[in-house]
């Protein structure tokens, strides 16, 4: 990796030199002059990709849940966006109080993962995997049921007094990112506090997200 970065840096420096000087320099990594010229053209033409590094633990990957945009965006350790999902946060808006049925704000982390290898649409009841499957017909029988399906990423607050401890503790409130049924209008706030995701999306995120991943719930995004 280091050699790749150094080679790319040498390419960039070499390409900025006058042609006569450039011709006398060794080409990095055994690249042909034509390849070097191609790299130069690409680097000059391509805009720099925007980055959003982790403000809590710099250099660590993180997830941002945007309440305004109803999205969850995964960033790598460089702050580069790697995944973007449409979600559904709380119908009652944002807030941290117990029994408010609102989505808490601020810094959290994934402290538990539930649902390894579980099939899509499997119903999870009180954090236990059941033998039952969600169907639209089952939802029609129980339209007010808050279905928790497929995977759970259980969040812990990282800000004492805001989303950690007392009557504002996100973990005690059982705030999850979790799979939800096909009846959910994703992109619209409909949940009872959790962050609802499509089943395929929560399965993918579950595999990508490690325990301890920082999660920032941002009402302005």
Tab-separated table of C-alpha atoms in Angstrom:
chain	number	residue	atom	x	y	z
A	1	UNK	CA	0.000	0.000	0.000
A	2	UNK	CA	2.808	2.410	0.927
A	3	UNK	CA	4.649	1.678	-2.308
A	4	UNK	CA	1.454	2.322	-4.272
A	5	UNK	CA	0.949	5.695	-2.602
A	6	UNK	CA	4.590	6.641	-3.157
A	7	UNK	CA	4.408	5.586	-6.786
A	8	UNK	CA	1.276	7.676	-7.319
A	9	UNK	CA	2.992	10.652	-5.713
A	10	UNK	CA	6.029	10.228	-7.948
A	11	UNK	CA	3.775	10.038	-10.977
A	12	UNK	CA	2.072	13.296	-10.013
A	13	UNK	CA	5.402	15.049	-9.390
A	14	UNK	CA	6.991	13.693	-12.548
A	15	UNK	CA	4.100	14.849	-14.686
A	16	UNK	CA	4.382	18.435	-13.491
A	17	UNK	CA	7.965	18.730	-14.716
A	18	UNK	CA	9.021	20.027	-18.115
A	19	UNK	CA	8.980	17.344	-20.844
A	20	UNK	CA	12.775	17.361	-21.245
A	21	UNK	CA	13.327	16.888	-17.521
A	22	UNK	CA	10.554	14.328	-17.317
A	23	UNK	CA	12.093	12.231	-20.067
A	24	UNK	CA	15.320	11.876	-18.095
A	25	UNK	CA	13.584	10.554	-14.976
A	26	UNK	CA	12.792	6.890	-14.314
A	27	UNK	CA	9.148	5.990	-14.765
A	28	UNK	CA	7.558	4.777	-11.469
A	29	UNK	CA	6.529	1.183	-11.174
A	30	UNK	CA	7.697	0.251	-14.658
A	31	UNK	CA	4.941	2.347	-16.261
A	32	UNK	CA	5.343	3.317	-19.897
A	33	UNK	CA	5.493	7.022	-20.814
A	34	UNK	CA	2.057	6.650	-22.391
A	35	UNK	CA	0.655	5.258	-19.148
A	36	UNK	CA	2.218	8.111	-17.210
A	37	UNK	CA	0.612	10.632	-19.550
A	38	UNK	CA	-2.752	8.903	-19.135
A	39	UNK	CA	-2.483	9.099	-15.339
A	40	UNK	CA	-1.657	12.794	-15.580
A	41	UNK	CA	-4.692	13.498	-17.727
A	42	UNK	CA	-6.959	11.571	-15.366
A	43	UNK	CA	-5.619	13.297	-12.256
A	44	UNK	CA	-5.969	16.740	-13.782
A	45	UNK	CA	-9.465	16.057	-15.125
A	46	UNK	CA	-10.984	14.352	-12.068
A	47	UNK	CA	-12.217	16.574	-9.225
A	48	UNK	CA	-11.192	15.664	-5.702
A	49	UNK	CA	-13.786	13.413	-4.085
A	50	UNK	CA	-15.393	15.057	-1.045
A	51	UNK	CA	-14.604	13.425	2.282
A	52	UNK	CA	-16.299	13.523	5.671
A	53	UNK	CA	-13.915	12.093	8.279
A	54	UNK	CA	-15.082	10.822	11.643
A	55	UNK	CA	-15.104	13.844	13.981
A	56	UNK	CA	-15.264	11.708	17.128
A	57	UNK	CA	-12.473	9.229	16.361
A	58	UNK	CA	-10.419	10.580	13.493
A	59	UNK	CA	-9.267	7.877	11.097
A	60	UNK	CA	-12.072	5.443	11.990
A	61	UNK	CA	-14.983	4.456	9.731
A	62	UNK	CA	-18.421	5.721	10.739
A	63	UNK	CA	-22.094	5.811	9.831
A	64	UNK	CA	-24.233	8.926	9.568
A	65	UNK	CA	-28.015	8.711	9.839
A	66	UNK	CA	-29.596	11.799	8.298
A	67	UNK	CA	-33.023	12.577	9.733
A	68	UNK	CA	-33.843	15.302	7.232
A	69	UNK	CA	-32.764	13.234	4.221
A	70	UNK	CA	-33.880	9.861	5.656
A	71	UNK	CA	-30.589	8.258	4.688
A	72	UNK	CA	-27.826	6.233	6.298
A	73	UNK	CA	-24.377	6.826	4.804
A	74	UNK	CA	-21.357	4.656	5.572
A	75	UNK	CA	-17.911	6.289	5.406
A	76	UNK	CA	-14.537	4.558	5.388
A	77	UNK	CA	-11.509	5.527	7.493
A	78	UNK	CA	-10.647	8.280	5.003
A	79	UNK	CA	-14.120	9.769	5.225
A	80	UNK	CA	-15.091	8.568	1.761
A	81	UNK	CA	-18.692	7.514	1.204
A	82	UNK	CA	-18.902	3.778	0.522
A	83	UNK	CA	-22.610	2.994	0.940
A	84	UNK	CA	-25.855	4.967	1.030
A	85	UNK	CA	-29.220	3.603	2.155
A	86	UNK	CA	-32.751	4.975	2.373
A	87	UNK	CA	-34.160	4.599	5.896
A	88	UNK	CA	-37.139	5.532	8.047
A	89	UNK	CA	-36.659	7.262	11.399
A	90	UNK	CA	-39.276	8.121	14.029
A	91	UNK	CA	-42.705	9.428	13.151
A	92	UNK	CA	-42.524	11.587	16.298
A	93	UNK	CA	-39.318	13.298	15.210
A	94	UNK	CA	-36.112	13.492	17.224
A	95	UNK	CA	-35.640	13.293	20.969
A	96	UNK	CA	-33.938	11.267	23.640
A	97	UNK	CA	-36.492	10.801	26.432
A	98	UNK	CA	-37.681	7.320	27.307
A	99	UNK	CA	-41.181	6.547	25.982
A	100	UNK	CA	-41.021	9.497	23.585
A	101	UNK	CA	-40.914	7.159	20.572
A	102	UNK	CA	-38.451	9.573	19.004
A	103	UNK	CA	-35.122	8.938	17.306
A	104	UNK	CA	-32.204	10.046	19.507
A	105	UNK	CA	-29.577	12.430	18.180
A	106	UNK	CA	-25.826	12.564	18.499
A	107	UNK	CA	-22.991	10.077	18.698
A	108	UNK	CA	-23.732	6.406	19.251
A	109	UNK	CA	-21.908	3.172	18.581
A	110	UNK	CA	-22.993	-0.311	17.599
A	111	UNK	CA	-22.745	-2.306	20.800
A	112	UNK	CA	-24.621	-5.497	19.857
A	113	UNK	CA	-25.390	-7.361	16.646
A	114	UNK	CA	-28.273	-9.826	16.481
A	115	UNK	CA	-29.293	-12.040	13.574
A	116	UNK	CA	-26.209	-13.774	12.159
A	117	UNK	CA	-27.254	-15.800	9.119
A	118	UNK	CA	-30.976	-15.259	9.650
A	119	UNK	CA	-33.143	-15.394	6.522
A	120	UNK	CA	-34.758	-12.174	5.278
A	121	UNK	CA	-38.160	-11.333	6.800
A	122	UNK	CA	-37.524	-13.475	9.886
A	123	UNK	CA	-39.353	-11.913	12.832
A	124	UNK	CA	-37.176	-10.973	15.798
A	125	UNK	CA	-39.198	-10.644	19.002
A	126	UNK	CA	-37.601	-9.111	22.073
A	127	UNK	CA	-34.216	-9.702	20.450
A	128	UNK	CA	-34.889	-13.416	20.004
A	129	UNK	CA	-34.964	-15.094	16.620
A	130	UNK	CA	-38.358	-16.702	15.983
A	131	UNK	CA	-39.570	-19.296	13.492
A	132	UNK	CA	-42.068	-16.842	12.025
A	133	UNK	CA	-41.746	-14.854	8.832
A	134	UNK	CA	-43.199	-11.476	7.997
A	135	UNK	CA	-45.645	-11.378	5.090
A	136	UNK	CA	-47.901	-8.594	3.803
A	137	UNK	CA	-50.860	-10.765	4.783
A	138	UNK	CA	-49.594	-11.051	8.359
A	139	UNK	CA	-49.117	-7.302	8.501
A	140	UNK	CA	-52.692	-6.816	7.271
A	141	UNK	CA	-53.882	-8.838	10.274
A	142	UNK	CA	-51.750	-6.801	12.691
A	143	UNK	CA	-51.368	-3.367	11.057
A	144	UNK	CA	-50.136	-1.651	14.231
A	145	UNK	CA	-47.368	-4.145	14.918
A	146	UNK	CA	-43.836	-2.712	14.944
A	147	UNK	CA	-42.132	-5.470	12.983
A	148	UNK	CA	-38.444	-5.994	13.709
A	149	UNK	CA	-36.993	-8.238	11.040
A	150	UNK	CA	-33.847	-9.951	9.775
A	151	UNK	CA	-31.024	-8.134	11.656
A	152	UNK	CA	-30.536	-5.799	14.623
A	153	UNK	CA	-27.704	-3.337	15.155
A	154	UNK	CA	-28.267	-2.169	18.740
A	155	UNK	CA	-27.027	1.315	19.534
A	156	UNK	CA	-25.410	2.683	22.688
A	157	UNK	CA	-25.218	6.416	23.286
A	158	UNK	CA	-21.765	7.975	23.637
A	159	UNK	CA	-22.812	11.336	25.070
A	160	UNK	CA	-23.549	11.212	28.823
A	161	UNK	CA	-26.636	13.191	29.706
A	162	UNK	CA	-27.732	13.443	26.097
A	163	UNK	CA	-28.172	9.871	24.877
A	164	UNK	CA	-26.405	7.905	27.613
A	165	UNK	CA	-27.609	7.340	31.172
A	166	UNK	CA	-30.762	8.174	33.107
A	167	UNK	CA	-33.989	8.577	31.161
A	168	UNK	CA	-32.198	9.378	27.891
A	169	UNK	CA	-30.203	6.169	27.484
A	170	UNK	CA	-30.464	4.918	23.904
A	171	UNK	CA	-29.416	1.379	24.810
A	172	UNK	CA	-32.061	1.089	27.515
A	173	UNK	CA	-34.594	2.505	25.076
A	174	UNK	CA	-33.680	-0.340	22.678
A	175	UNK	CA	-32.805	1.924	19.767
A	176	UNK	CA	-31.813	-0.214	16.777
A	177	UNK	CA	-31.057	-0.125	13.128
A	178	UNK	CA	-33.188	-3.049	11.966
A	179	UNK	CA	-34.938	-4.621	9.028
A	180	UNK	CA	-38.553	-3.707	8.345
A	181	UNK	CA	-41.432	-4.960	6.231
A	182	UNK	CA	-42.326	-4.129	2.656
A	183	UNK	CA	-45.248	-1.975	3.840
A	184	UNK	CA	-42.850	0.696	5.172
A	185	UNK	CA	-42.609	3.830	2.974
A	186	UNK	CA	-38.838	4.211	3.236
A	187	UNK	CA	-37.697	7.792	2.908
A	188	UNK	CA	-40.505	8.896	5.244
A	189	UNK	CA	-40.340	8.968	9.078
A	190	UNK	CA	-42.632	6.182	10.306
A	191	UNK	CA	-40.858	4.309	13.114
A	192	UNK	CA	-41.306	4.355	16.874
A	193	UNK	CA	-37.773	5.567	17.493
A	194	UNK	CA	-35.563	3.066	15.708
A	195	UNK	CA	-34.008	3.392	12.269
A	196	UNK	CA	-35.857	1.105	9.891
A	197	UNK	CA	-34.046	-0.311	6.856
A	198	UNK	CA	-34.880	-2.520	3.919
A	199	UNK	CA	-33.979	-6.138	4.593
A	200	UNK	CA	-31.335	-6.393	1.869
A	201	UNK	CA	-29.763	-3.167	3.106
A	202	UNK	CA	-29.598	-4.159	6.770
A	203	UNK	CA	-28.074	-7.508	5.790
A	204	UNK	CA	-25.340	-5.725	3.839
A	205	UNK	CA	-24.720	-3.131	6.544
A	206	UNK	CA	-24.655	-5.848	9.204
A	207	UNK	CA	-21.777	-7.528	7.377
A	208	UNK	CA	-19.880	-4.283	6.840
A	209	UNK	CA	-20.347	-2.744	10.284
A	210	UNK	CA	-18.118	-3.906	13.116
A	211	UNK	CA	-19.001	-3.775	16.793
A	212	UNK	CA	-17.995	-0.368	18.083
A	213	UNK	CA	-18.672	1.416	14.782
A	214	UNK	CA	-19.438	5.074	15.465
A	215	UNK	CA	-22.922	6.160	14.408
A	216	UNK	CA	-23.921	9.821	14.288
A	217	UNK	CA	-27.634	10.635	14.098
A	218	UNK	CA	-27.887	14.099	12.582
A	219	UNK	CA	-31.185	15.980	12.494
A	220	UNK	CA	-29.698	18.598	10.134
A	221	UNK	CA	-28.699	16.124	7.417
